[in-house]
XYZ file of C-alpha atoms in Angstrom:
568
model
C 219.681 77.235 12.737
C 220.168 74.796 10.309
C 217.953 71.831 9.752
C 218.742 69.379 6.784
C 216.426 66.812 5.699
C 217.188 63.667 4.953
C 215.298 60.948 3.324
C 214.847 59.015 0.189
C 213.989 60.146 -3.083
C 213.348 56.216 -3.575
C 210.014 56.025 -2.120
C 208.060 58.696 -4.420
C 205.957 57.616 -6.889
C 206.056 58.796 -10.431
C 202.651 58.353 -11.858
C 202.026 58.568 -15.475
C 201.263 62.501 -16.309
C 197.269 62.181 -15.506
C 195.301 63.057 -12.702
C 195.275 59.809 -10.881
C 196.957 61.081 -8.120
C 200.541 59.420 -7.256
C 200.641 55.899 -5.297
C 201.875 56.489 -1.747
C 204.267 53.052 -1.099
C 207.625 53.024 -3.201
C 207.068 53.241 -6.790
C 209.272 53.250 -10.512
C 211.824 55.641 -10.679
C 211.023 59.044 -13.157
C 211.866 58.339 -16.720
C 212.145 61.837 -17.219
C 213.624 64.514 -14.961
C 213.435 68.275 -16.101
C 215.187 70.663 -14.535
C 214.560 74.099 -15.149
C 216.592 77.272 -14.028
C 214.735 80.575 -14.574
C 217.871 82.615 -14.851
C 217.169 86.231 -12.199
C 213.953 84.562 -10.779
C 214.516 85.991 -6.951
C 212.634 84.598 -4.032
C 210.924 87.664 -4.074
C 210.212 88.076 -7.827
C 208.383 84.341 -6.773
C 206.865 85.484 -3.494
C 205.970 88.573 -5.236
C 203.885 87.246 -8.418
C 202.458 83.801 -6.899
C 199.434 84.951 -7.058
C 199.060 86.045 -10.598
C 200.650 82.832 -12.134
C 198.193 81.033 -14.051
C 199.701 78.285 -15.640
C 203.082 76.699 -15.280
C 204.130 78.165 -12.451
C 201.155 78.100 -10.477
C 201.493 74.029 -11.254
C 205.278 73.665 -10.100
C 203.961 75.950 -6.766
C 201.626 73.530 -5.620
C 204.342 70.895 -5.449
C 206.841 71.052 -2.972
C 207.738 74.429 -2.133
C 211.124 75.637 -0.688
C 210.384 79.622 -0.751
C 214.293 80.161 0.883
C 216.371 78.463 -1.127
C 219.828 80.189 -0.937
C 222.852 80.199 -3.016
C 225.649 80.154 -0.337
C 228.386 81.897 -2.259
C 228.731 85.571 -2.737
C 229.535 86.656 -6.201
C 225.697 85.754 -7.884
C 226.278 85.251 -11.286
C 224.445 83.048 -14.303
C 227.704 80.885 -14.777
C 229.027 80.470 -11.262
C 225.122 79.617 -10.200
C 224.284 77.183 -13.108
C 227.734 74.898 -12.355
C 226.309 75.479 -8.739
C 222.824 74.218 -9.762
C 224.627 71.101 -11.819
C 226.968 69.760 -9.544
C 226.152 70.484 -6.134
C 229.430 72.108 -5.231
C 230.147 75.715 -4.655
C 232.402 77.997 -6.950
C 235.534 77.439 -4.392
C 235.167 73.990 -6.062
C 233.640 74.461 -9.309
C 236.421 76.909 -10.900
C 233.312 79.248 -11.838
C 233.559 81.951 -10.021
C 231.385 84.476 -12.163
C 230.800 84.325 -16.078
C 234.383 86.173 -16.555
C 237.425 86.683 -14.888
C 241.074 87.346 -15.702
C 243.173 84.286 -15.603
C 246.167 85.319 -13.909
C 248.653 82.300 -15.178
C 247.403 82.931 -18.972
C 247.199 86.695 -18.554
C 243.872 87.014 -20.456
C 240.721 87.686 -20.007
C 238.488 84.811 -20.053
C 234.919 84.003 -20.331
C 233.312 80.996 -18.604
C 233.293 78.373 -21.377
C 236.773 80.179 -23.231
C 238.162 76.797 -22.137
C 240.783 76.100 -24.869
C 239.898 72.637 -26.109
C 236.321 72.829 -27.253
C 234.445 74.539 -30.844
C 230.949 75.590 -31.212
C 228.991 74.243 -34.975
C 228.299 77.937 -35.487
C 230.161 80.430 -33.650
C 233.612 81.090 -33.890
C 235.407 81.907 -30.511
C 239.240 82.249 -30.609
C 239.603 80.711 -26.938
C 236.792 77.868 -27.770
C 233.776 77.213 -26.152
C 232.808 74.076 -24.383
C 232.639 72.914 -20.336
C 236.270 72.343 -19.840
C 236.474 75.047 -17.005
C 234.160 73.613 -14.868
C 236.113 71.252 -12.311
C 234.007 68.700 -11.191
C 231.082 66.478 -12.189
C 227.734 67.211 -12.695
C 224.218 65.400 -12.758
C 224.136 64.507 -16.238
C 228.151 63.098 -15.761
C 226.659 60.975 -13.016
C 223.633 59.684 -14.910
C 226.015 59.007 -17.752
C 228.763 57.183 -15.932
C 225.738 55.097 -14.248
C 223.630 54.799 -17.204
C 225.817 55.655 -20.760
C 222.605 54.754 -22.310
C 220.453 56.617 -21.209
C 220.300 60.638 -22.714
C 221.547 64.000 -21.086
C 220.820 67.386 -22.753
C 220.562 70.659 -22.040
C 219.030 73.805 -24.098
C 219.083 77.551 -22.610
C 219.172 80.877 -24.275
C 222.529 81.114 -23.220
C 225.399 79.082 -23.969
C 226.893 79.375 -20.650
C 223.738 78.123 -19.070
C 223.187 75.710 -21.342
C 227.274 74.438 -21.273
C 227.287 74.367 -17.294
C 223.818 72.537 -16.448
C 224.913 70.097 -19.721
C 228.107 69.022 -17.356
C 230.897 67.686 -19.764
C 229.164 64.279 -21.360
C 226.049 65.496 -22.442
C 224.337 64.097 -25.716
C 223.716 67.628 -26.559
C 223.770 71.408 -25.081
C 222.293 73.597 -27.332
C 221.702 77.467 -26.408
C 220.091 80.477 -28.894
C 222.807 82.870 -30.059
C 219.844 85.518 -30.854
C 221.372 86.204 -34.610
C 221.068 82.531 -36.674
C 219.781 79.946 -34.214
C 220.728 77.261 -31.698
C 224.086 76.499 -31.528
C 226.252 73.475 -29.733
C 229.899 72.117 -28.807
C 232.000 69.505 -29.532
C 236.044 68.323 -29.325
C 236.288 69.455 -33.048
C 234.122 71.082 -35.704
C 232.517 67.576 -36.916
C 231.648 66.270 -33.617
C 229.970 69.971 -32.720
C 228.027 70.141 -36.039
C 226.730 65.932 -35.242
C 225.985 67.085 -31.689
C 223.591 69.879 -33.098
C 222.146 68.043 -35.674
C 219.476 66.747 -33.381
C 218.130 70.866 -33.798
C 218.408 70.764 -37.657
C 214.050 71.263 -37.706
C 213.868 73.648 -34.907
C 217.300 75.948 -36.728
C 215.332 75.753 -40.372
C 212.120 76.927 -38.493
C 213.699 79.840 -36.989
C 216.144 80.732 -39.694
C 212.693 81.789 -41.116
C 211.383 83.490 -38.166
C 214.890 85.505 -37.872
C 214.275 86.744 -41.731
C 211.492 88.626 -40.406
C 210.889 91.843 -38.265
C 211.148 91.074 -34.736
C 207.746 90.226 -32.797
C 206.530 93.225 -31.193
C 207.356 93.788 -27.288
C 203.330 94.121 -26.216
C 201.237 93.736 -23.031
C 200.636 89.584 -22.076
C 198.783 91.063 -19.146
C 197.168 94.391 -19.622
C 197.388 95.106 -15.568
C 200.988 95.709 -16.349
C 200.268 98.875 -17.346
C 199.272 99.913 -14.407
C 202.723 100.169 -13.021
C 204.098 102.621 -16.098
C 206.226 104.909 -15.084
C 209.258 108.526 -16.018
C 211.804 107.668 -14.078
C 214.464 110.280 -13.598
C 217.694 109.468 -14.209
C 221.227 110.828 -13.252
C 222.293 113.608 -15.349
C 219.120 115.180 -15.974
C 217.985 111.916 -18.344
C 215.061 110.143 -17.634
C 213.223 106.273 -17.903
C 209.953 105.866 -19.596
C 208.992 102.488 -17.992
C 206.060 101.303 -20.559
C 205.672 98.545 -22.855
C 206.825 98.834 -25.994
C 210.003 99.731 -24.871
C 211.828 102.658 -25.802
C 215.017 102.118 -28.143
C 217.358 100.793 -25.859
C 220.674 102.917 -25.225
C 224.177 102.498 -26.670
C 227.296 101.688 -25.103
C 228.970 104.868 -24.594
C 231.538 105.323 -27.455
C 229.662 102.828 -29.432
C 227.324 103.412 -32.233
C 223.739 102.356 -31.613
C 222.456 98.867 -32.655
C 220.863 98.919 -35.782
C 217.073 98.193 -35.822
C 214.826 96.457 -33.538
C 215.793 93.830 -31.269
C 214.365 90.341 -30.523
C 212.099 91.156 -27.283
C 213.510 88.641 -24.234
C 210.518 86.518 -23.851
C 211.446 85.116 -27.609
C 214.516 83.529 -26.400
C 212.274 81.800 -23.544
C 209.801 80.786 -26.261
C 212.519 79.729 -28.834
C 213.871 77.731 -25.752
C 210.630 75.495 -24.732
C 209.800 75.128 -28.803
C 213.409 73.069 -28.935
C 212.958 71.674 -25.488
C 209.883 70.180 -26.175
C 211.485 69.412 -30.166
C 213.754 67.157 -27.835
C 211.746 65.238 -25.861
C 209.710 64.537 -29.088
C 212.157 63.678 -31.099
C 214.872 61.925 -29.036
C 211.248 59.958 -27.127
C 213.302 61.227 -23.600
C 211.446 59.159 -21.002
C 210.190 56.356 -23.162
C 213.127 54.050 -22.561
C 214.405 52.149 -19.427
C 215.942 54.544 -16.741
C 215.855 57.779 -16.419
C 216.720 60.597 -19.082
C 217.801 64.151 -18.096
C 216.483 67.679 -19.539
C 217.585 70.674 -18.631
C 216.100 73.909 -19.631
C 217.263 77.397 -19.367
C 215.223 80.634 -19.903
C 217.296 83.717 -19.691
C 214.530 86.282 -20.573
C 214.109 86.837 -16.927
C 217.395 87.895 -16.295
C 217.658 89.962 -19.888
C 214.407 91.722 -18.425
C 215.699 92.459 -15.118
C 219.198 93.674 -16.538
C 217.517 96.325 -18.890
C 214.781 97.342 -16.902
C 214.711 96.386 -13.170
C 212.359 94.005 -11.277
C 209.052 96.063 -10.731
C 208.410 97.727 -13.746
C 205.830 96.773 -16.324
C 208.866 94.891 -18.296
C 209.127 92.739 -15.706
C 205.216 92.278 -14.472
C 204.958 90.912 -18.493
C 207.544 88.744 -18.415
C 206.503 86.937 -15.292
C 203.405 86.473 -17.380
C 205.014 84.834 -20.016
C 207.276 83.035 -18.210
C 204.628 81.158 -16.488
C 202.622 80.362 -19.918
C 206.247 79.171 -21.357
C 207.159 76.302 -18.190
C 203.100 75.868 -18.861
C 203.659 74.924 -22.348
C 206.559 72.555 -21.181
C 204.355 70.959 -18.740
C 201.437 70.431 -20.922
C 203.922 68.776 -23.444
C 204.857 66.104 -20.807
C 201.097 65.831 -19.375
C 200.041 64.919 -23.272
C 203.205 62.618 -23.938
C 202.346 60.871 -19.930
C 205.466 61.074 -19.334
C 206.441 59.792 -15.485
C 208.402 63.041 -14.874
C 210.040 64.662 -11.911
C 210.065 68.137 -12.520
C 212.629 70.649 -10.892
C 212.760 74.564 -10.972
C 215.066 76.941 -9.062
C 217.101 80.003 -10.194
C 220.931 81.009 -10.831
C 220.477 84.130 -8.501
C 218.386 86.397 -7.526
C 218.665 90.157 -8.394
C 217.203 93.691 -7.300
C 215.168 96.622 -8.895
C 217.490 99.665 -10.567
C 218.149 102.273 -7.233
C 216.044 105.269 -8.879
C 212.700 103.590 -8.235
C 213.737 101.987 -5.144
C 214.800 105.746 -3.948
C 211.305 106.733 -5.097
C 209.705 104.302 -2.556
C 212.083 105.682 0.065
C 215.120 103.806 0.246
C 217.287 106.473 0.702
C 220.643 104.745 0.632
C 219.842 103.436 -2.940
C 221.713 104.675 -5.741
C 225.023 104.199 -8.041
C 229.037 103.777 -7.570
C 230.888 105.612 -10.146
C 233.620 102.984 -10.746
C 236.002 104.593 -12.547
C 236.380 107.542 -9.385
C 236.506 104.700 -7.137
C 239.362 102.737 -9.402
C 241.041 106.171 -9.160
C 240.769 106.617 -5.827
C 242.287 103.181 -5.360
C 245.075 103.034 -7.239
C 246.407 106.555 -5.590
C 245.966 104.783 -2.268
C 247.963 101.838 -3.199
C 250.874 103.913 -4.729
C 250.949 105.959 -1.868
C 251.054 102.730 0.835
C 253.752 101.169 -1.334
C 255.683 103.762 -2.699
C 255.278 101.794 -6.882
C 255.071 104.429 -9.411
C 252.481 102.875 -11.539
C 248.727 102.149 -10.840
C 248.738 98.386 -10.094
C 244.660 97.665 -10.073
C 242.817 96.558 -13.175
C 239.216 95.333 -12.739
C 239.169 91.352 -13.821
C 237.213 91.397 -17.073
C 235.062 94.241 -17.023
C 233.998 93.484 -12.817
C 234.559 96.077 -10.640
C 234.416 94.447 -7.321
C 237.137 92.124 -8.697
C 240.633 93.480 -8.432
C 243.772 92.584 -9.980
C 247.276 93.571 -9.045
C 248.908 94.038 -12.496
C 252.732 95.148 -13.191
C 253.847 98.162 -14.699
C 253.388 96.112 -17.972
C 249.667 95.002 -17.063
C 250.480 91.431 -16.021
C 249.668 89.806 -12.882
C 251.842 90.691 -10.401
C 254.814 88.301 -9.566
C 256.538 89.908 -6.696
C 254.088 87.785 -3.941
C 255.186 90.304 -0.790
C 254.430 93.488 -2.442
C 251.120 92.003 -4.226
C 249.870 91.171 -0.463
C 251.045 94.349 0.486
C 249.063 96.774 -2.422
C 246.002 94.065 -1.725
C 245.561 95.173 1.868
C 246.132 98.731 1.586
C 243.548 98.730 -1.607
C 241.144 97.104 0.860
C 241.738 99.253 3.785
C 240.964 102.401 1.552
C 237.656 100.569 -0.214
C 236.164 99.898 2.880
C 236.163 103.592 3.475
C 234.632 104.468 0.489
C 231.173 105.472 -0.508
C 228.816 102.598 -1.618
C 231.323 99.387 -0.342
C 230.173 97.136 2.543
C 233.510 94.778 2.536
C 236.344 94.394 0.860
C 238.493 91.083 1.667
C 242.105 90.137 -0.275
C 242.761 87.096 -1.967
C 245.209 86.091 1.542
C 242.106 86.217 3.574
C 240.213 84.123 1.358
C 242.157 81.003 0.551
C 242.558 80.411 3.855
C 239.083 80.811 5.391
C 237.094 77.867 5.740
C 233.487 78.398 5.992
C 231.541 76.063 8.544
C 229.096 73.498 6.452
C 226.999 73.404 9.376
C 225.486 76.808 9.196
C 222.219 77.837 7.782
C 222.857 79.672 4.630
C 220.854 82.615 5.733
C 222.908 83.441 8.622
C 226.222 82.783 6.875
C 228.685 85.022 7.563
C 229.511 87.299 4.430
C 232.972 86.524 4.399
C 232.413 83.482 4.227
C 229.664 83.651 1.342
C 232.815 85.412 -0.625
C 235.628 82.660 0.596
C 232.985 80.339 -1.042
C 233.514 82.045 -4.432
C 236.603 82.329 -3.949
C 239.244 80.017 -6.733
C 242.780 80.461 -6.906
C 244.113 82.270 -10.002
C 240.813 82.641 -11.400
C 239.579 84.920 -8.199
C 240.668 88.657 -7.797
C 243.031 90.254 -5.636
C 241.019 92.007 -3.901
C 236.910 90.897 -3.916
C 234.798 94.431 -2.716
C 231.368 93.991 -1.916
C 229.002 96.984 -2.598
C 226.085 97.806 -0.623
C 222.734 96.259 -1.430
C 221.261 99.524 -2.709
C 224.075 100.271 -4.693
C 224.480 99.554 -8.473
C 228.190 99.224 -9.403
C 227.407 100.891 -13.026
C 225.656 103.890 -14.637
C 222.156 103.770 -15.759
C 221.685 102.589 -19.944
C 217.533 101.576 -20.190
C 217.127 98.858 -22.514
C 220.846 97.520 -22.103
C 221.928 97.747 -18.527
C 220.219 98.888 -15.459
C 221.064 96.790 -12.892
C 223.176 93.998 -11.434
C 223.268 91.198 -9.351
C 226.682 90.024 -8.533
C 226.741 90.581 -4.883
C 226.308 88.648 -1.576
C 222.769 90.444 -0.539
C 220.341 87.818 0.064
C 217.525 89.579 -2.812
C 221.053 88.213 -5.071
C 221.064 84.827 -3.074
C 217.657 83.545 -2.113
C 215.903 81.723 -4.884
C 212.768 79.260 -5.204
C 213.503 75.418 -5.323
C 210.546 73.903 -5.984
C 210.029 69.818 -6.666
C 206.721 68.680 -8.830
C 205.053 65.803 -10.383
C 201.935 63.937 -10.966
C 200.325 63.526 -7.590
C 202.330 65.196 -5.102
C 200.625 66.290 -2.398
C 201.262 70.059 -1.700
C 203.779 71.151 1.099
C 205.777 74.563 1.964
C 208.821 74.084 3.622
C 209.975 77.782 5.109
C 213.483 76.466 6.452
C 216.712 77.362 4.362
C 218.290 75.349 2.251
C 220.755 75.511 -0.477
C 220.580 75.368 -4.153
C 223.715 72.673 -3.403
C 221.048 70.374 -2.320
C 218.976 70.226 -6.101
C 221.383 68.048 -7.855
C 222.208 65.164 -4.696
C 218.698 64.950 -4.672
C 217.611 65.022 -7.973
C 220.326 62.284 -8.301
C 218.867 59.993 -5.256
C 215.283 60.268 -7.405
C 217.266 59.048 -10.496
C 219.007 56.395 -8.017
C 222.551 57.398 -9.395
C 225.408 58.770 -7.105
C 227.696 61.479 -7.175
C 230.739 60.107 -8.376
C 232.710 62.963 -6.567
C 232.097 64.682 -3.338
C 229.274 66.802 -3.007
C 228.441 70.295 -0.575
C 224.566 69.676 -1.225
C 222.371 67.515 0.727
C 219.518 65.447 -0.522
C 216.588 66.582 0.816
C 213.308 64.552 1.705
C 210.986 64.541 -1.172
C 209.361 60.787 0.121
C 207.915 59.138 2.689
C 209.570 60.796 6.440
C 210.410 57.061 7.009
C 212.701 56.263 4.737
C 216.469 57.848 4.057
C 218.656 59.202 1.184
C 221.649 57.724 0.411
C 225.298 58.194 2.552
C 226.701 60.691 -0.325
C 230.631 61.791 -0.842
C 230.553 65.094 1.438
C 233.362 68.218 0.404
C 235.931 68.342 2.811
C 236.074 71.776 1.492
């Protein structure tokens, strides 16, 4: 069943960051909105840790509460789920199908903001960096094209967080590289280095910082200890779950990093110091209309990638993060700010398959790609009778498949690519560790029905939803839910999250400001549905077509806007 909401955004009132509660009839629109992604914060990380969060969190969780929030497309990735966070329109529209695929017109790898046109102040990318990928609008494009006054920026610990939820007219999008500081975009090297320059105080202050040793990884909450842990590992290795960490592991064939690394939470802290240096600094919400913030913190996602979900690691960092959206809050509660305050996540994500087999999942465990890439490329040559293997993973993916020539480029002969694409997913689907495999034929032509419930959409349909012509693979394979597509390497990569399982999909969307009186709403919805009604609060419009909804944040009387639906 699927239920949508609608009403308008246009009767809730903002009241000044005190605790006079909020006036009930219509009031001012929010100078402020701030809307924060918590990139790997599952449902269940949410559901699981409510009742230890203290600060922030425990603030934004007595607003209102959407517990199922689902991203409706199937490959869960930080990219492809911040455009989906921005815009309100799934990867089949966005263009961002994951954070790298292999563009088959350009023949090259490419990474989610490699888009050609743009330069970062700092870094130097040979295929650029800036939003020119992403193909539609965003929330900050429609604030701007309403309002060119009024100020859009984004800051993340990521630059492809930071690029996608900044849209492509931002004022700034800054993101932490982890080596020198916050960097930014622009259409040439002047323009980038005058679009950073707003972060000149907050780069000086941690230029000095990043001279010194790294902060040491320690205990926020001592109870975390409780759930240390030797985890044994394939090949006889094992996992000391404990904080501080162990060294983390190299890359095989790769010499180990040299010294100590920042600990995650210090790109979340780095993040709120300049997020707060922002609204400060360029007095966001202290003008007429509404100005836009939006805030990435990627330790989550760092923590949950190295270590899992329900180790100590990740019991601190829940700590932390809740004491880091606290400090954001306070910040605005100080300023009295009239803020609306939004928080979801990218994706979701699991816990590594050895613990989970401890606790008696016995299904859980690890794909070794490179057998199954064997085993698939034999199959093809034998259905078509080619005498070279014709499937390359796109970027480094393994459930993304590309039919390549004998020289390595994307296949031109259309017949025989359709042809190796079937028989590759005939054989996956009888493979160890894959629940579906669909080719890039099936895809383009499903269409998905906009009418169902996002928890009971079919999974082909979650996959035809990230599904974008010559960005998409071949062939898209789906792994089962217990299954980890890569071998175990503690500290650097444990786990993933790129697949259509609902722990990868369902996410918390939760709504907050002064005032609001408490509600949890248990029905699905989709993370489509943040930005149309985020917008309706600002009382801008999508200036393309939307897939989201705008839900009913106001009084049950009154309605949200008619908005541009996807015929898509």
């Amino acid at each position: 069943m699927k239920k949508w909401i609608a009403a308008a955004i246009g009767t809730i009132a903002l009241a000044a960051m005190s605790s006079a509660p909020a006036v009930a009839e219509e009031g001012p629109t929010p100078k402020l909105v701030v809307l924060i992604s918590i990139d790997q914060f599952s449902a269940d990380l949410f559901g699981a840790n409510r009742g230890e969060f203290r600060a922030g969190l425990a603030t934004l969780a007595q607003g209102i509460v959407y517990a199922n929030g689902f991203h409706a497309q199937g490959v869960t990735e930080t990219c492809a789920g911040h455009a989906v966070i921005a815009s309100g329109r799934h990867p089949n529209a966005t263009g961002i199908i994951a954070n790298q695929w292999f563009d088959q017109r350009g023949g090259v790898d490419r990474y989610c903001t490699d888009d050609g046109i743009h330069v970062a102040a700092r870094a130097t990318r040979k295929l650029g960096v800036g939003p020119g990928m992403l193909r539609v609008s965003t929330l900050g494009d429609w604030l701007k094209a309403a309002s060119p006054a009024n100020r859009v920026f984004s800051v993340a610990g990521k630059d492809r967080s930071a690029i996608m939820m900044g849209g492509h007219r931002p004022d700034g999008a800054f993101w932490f590289d982890g080596k020198q500081g916050f960097d930014s975009w622009g259409t040439d090297a002047a323009e980038a280095q005058r679009r950073l320059s707003p972060l000149v105080g907050i780069n000086a202050r941690l230029a000095q910082r990043l001279s010194a040793p790294p902060p040491a990884w320690t205990y926020r909450r001592e109870s975390c200890a409780a759930r240390e842990a030797v985890i044994p590992l394939p090949g006889g290795k094992s996992f000391h779950a404990h904080l501080p960490p162990d060294p983390a592991a190299s890359i095989p064939g790769q010499p180990p990093a040299s010294g100590p690394a920042l600990p995650p939470w210090f790109y979340d802290q780095v993040t709120v110091d300049a997020a707060i240096d922002l609204i400060d600094r360029q007095k966001l919400g202290r003008s007429s209309g509404t100005d836009l913030l939006a805030v990435g913190l990627s330790a989550t996602d760092m923590v949950g990638h190295a270590y899992g979900t329900q180790g100590p690691e990740m019991c601190d960092q829940m700590a932390r993060v809740d004491e880091e959206v606290g400090r954001l809050l306070k910040r605005l509660g100080d300023l009295r700010i009239p803020a609306l305050v939004a928080l979801t996540a990218d994706h979701g994500g699991g816990d590594i398959p050895e613990r989970l087999a401890a606790r008696g999942y016995r299904d859980a465990g690890r794909i070794d790609t490179a057998a199954l890439l064997t085993e698939l490329n034999a199959a093809a040559r034998t259905a078509t009778g080619i005498d070279w293997d014709p499937l390359r993973p796109a970027y480094f993916d393994p459930t993304q498949l590309v039919v390549v020539d004998a020289g390595g480029r994307s296949l031109g002969d259309a017949a025989l690519k359709n042809r190796i694409a079937a028989a590759t997913a005939a054989r996956a689907l009888t493979q160890p560790g894959i629940a579906g495999a669909w080719t890039a034929a099936e895809l383009r032509t499903r269409k998905p029905d906009a009418r169902q419930s996002p928890d009971l959409m079919p999974v082909a349909d979650r996959m035809a939803l990230s599904f974008y012509p010559d960005r998409s693979g071949d062939v898209l394979l789906a792994t089962d839910p217990l299954k980890i597509a890569a071998p175990p390497l503690p500290g650097l990569f444990m786990m993933g999250h790129s697949g259509p399982s609902d722990f990868n999909r369902r996410v918390p969307i939760l709504f907050w400001w002064p005032g609001v009186v408490y509600q949890e709403r248990a029905l699905p919805v989709r993370v489509a549905d943040v930005a149309p009604t985020l917008a309706a609060a600002m009382r801008v419009a999508p200036t393309d077509a939307v897939d989201g909804e705008c839900l009913e944040l106001g009084d049950p009387g009154s309605a949200c806007p008619a908005l541009p639906v996807s015929s898509r």
